Tab-separated table of C-alpha atoms in Angstrom:
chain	number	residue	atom	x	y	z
A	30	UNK	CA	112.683	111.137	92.940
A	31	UNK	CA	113.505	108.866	90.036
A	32	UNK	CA	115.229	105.611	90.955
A	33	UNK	CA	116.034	103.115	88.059
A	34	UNK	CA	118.941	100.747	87.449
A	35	UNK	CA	120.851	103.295	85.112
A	36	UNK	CA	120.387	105.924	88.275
A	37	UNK	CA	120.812	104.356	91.702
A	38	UNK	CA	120.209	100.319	91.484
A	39	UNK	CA	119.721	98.872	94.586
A	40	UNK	CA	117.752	96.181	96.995
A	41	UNK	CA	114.957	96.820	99.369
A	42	UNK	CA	113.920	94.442	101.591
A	43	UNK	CA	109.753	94.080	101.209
A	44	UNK	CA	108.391	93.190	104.289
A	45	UNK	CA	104.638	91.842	104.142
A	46	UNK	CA	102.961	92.267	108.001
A	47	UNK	CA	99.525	90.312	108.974
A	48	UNK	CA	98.198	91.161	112.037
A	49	UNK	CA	100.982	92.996	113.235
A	50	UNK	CA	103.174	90.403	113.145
A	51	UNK	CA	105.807	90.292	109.885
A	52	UNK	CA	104.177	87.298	107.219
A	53	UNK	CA	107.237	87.258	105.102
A	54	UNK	CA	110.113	89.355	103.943
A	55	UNK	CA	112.787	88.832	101.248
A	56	UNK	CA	114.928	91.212	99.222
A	57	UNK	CA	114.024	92.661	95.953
A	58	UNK	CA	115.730	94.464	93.299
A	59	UNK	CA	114.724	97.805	93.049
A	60	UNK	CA	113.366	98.830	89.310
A	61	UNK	CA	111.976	102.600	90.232
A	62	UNK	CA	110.769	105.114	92.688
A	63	UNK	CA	109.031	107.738	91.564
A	64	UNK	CA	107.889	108.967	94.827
A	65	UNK	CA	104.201	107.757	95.154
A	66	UNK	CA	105.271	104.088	92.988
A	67	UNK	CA	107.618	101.865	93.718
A	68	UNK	CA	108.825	98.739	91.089
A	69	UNK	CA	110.219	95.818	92.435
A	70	UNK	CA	111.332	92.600	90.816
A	71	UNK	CA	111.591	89.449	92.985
A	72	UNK	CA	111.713	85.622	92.612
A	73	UNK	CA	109.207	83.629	94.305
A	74	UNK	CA	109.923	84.009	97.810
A	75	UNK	CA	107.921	81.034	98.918
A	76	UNK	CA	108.650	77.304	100.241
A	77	UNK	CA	108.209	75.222	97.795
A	78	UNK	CA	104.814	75.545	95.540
A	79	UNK	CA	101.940	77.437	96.233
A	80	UNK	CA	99.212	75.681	94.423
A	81	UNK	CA	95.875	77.929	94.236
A	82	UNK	CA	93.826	75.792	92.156
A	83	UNK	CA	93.994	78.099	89.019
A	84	UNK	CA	97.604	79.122	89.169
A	85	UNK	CA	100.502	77.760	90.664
A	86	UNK	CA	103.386	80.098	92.477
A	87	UNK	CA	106.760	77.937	91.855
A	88	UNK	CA	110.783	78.352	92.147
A	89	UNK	CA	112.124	80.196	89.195
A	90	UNK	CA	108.467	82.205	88.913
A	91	UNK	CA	109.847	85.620	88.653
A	92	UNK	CA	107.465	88.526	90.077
A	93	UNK	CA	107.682	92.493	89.349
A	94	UNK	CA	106.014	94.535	91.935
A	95	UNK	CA	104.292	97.468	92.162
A	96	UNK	CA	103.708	99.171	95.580
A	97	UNK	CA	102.100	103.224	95.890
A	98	UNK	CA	102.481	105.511	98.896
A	99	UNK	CA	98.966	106.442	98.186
A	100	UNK	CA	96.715	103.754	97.010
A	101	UNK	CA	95.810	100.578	99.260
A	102	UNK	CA	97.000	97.821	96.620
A	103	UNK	CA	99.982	96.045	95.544
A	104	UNK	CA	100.261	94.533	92.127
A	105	UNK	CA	101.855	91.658	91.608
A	106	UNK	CA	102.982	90.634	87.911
A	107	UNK	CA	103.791	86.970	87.903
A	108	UNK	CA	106.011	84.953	84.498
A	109	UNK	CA	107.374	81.680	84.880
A	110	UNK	CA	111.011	80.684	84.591
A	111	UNK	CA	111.206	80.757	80.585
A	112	UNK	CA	109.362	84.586	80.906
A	113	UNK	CA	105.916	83.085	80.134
A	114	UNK	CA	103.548	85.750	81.845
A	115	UNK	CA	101.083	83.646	84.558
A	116	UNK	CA	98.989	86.774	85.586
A	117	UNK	CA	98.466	89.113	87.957
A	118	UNK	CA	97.864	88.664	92.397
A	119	UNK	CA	97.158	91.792	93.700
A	120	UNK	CA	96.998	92.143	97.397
A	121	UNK	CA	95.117	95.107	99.456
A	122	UNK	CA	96.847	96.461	101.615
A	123	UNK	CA	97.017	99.997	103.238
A	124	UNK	CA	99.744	102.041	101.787
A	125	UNK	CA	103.031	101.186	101.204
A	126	UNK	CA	105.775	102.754	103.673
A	127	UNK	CA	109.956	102.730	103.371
A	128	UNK	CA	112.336	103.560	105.731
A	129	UNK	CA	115.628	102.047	106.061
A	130	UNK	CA	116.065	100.105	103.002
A	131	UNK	CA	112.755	98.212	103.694
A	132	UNK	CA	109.317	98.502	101.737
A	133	UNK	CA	107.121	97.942	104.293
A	134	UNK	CA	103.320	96.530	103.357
A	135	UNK	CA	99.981	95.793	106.077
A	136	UNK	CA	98.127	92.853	104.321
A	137	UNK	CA	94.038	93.571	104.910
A	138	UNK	CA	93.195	90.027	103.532
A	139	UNK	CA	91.478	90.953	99.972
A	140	UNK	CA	92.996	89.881	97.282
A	141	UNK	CA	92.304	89.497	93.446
A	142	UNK	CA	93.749	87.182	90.672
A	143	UNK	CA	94.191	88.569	86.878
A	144	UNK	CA	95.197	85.600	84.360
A	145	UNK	CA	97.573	86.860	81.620
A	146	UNK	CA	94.805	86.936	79.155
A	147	UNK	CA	92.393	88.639	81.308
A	148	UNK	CA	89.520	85.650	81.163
A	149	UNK	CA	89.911	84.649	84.788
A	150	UNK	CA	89.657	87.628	87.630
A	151	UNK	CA	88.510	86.424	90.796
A	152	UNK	CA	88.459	88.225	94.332
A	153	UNK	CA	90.364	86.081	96.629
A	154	UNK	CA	89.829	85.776	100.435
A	155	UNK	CA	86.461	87.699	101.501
A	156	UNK	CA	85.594	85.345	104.060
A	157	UNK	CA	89.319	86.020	105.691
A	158	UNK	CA	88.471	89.708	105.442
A	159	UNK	CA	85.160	89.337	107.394
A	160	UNK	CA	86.900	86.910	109.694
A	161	UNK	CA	89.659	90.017	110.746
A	162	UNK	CA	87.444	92.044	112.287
A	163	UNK	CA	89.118	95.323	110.128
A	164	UNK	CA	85.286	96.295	109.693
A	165	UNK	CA	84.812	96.754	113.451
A	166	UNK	CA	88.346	97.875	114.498
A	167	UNK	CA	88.739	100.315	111.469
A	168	UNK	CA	86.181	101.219	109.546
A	169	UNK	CA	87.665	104.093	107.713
A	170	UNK	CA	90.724	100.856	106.730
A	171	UNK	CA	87.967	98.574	105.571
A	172	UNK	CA	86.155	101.063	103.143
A	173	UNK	CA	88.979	101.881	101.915
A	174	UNK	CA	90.178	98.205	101.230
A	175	UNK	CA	86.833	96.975	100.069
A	176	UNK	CA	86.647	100.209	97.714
A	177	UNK	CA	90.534	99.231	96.507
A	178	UNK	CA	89.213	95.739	95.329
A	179	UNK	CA	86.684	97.026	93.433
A	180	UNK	CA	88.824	99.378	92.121
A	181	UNK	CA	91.265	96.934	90.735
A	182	UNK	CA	88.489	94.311	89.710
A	183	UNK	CA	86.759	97.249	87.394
A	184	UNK	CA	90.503	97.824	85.985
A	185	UNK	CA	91.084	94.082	85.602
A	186	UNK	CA	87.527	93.162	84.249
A	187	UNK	CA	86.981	96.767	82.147
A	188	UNK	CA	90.436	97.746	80.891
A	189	UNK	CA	93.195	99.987	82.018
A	190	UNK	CA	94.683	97.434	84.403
A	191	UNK	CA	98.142	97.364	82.164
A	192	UNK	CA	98.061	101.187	81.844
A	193	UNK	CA	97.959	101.128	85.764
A	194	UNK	CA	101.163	99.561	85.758
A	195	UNK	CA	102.933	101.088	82.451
C-alpha cells in the first residue's frame, strides 16, 4: 500500500514506549506507507531544548521520520527552522507497529547520532542499554538491537545511510 499526500494525506499519532510505559507521543503528518516503511514529518515534540552537547533539538527543528515493520531502527532526519539539515538520531527500537491511527515504537535504549556532513557518528546510550536488563530478559531483543546499531553505524560511517532513506 502506497500512502503519500497526493493519495491519502493524513496524521498518525507516533507513540514512543520505554519500559512499557508510553515516553512521549505527538501527531505527525503522514508522508508514505509502503507497507514495511513508514515516512513521517514532525516538529520537535519536546519541552523546550534538548541540548546533547553536539547538537541541540529546539522549537521550529522540523524532523522526517522513518519507521519499518521489519527492521529494529527508526531514523530520524533533523533541519532547523530555516531548512538547514542538523543530522541524523536514530533510535533502536524493535519494529514499528500501527493500529488505529497510531505508529507505535518500543525504545531499547541504543541510539546513534549522524551530523549532516557525516564527520560526527557516535553511538549514544550503551551504558542505559546494559543498565535495562534487555540482555537478560530477551536475548533474542538485544542481539537484534545491538546488531541494528551496528548496522546503522556501518551505513552512517561507510556509505549508503542516505540511500537507506531515499
Amino acid at each position: 500500500m502506497s500512502v503519500t499526500s497526493a493519495d491519502t494525506p493524513g496524521t498518525l499519532e507516533v507513540v514512543l514506549v520505554k519500559a512499557g510505559r508510553t515516553k512521549i507521543s505527538y501527531p505527525a503528518e503522514l508522508l508514505a506507507d509502503d507497507g514495511t516503511r513508514l515516512v513521517v514529518r514532525a516538529p520537535w515534540a519536546g519541552d523546550g531544548v534538548r541540548d546533547f552537547g553536539f547538537v541541540q533539538f529546539e522549537k521550529g527543528d522540523i524532523f522526517t521520520e522513518y519507521y519499518w515493520r521489519d527492521r529494529w531502527y527508526s531514523v530520524k532526519e533533523v533541519r532547523d527552522a530555516a531548512g538547514e539539515r542538523k543530522g541524523w538520531y536514530c533510535d533502536i527500537t524493535r519494529p514499528a507497529t500501527v493500529s488505529g491511527g497510531r505508529l507505535v515504537v518500543e525504545d531499547l535504549d541504543l541510539d546513534l547520532w549522524r551530523s549532516a556532513d557525516g564527520t560526527d557518528v557516535r553511538r549514544l546510550d550503551e551504558d542505559e542499554f546494559a543498565e535495562s536488563g534487555l540482555a537478560t530478559r530477551d536475548p533474542a531483543a538485544a542481539a537484534a538491537a545491538e546488531k541494528a546499531l551496528d548496522d546503522l553505524e556501518h551505513l552512517a560511517r561507510e556509505g549508503g545511510f542516505e540511500a537507506l532513506l531515499a
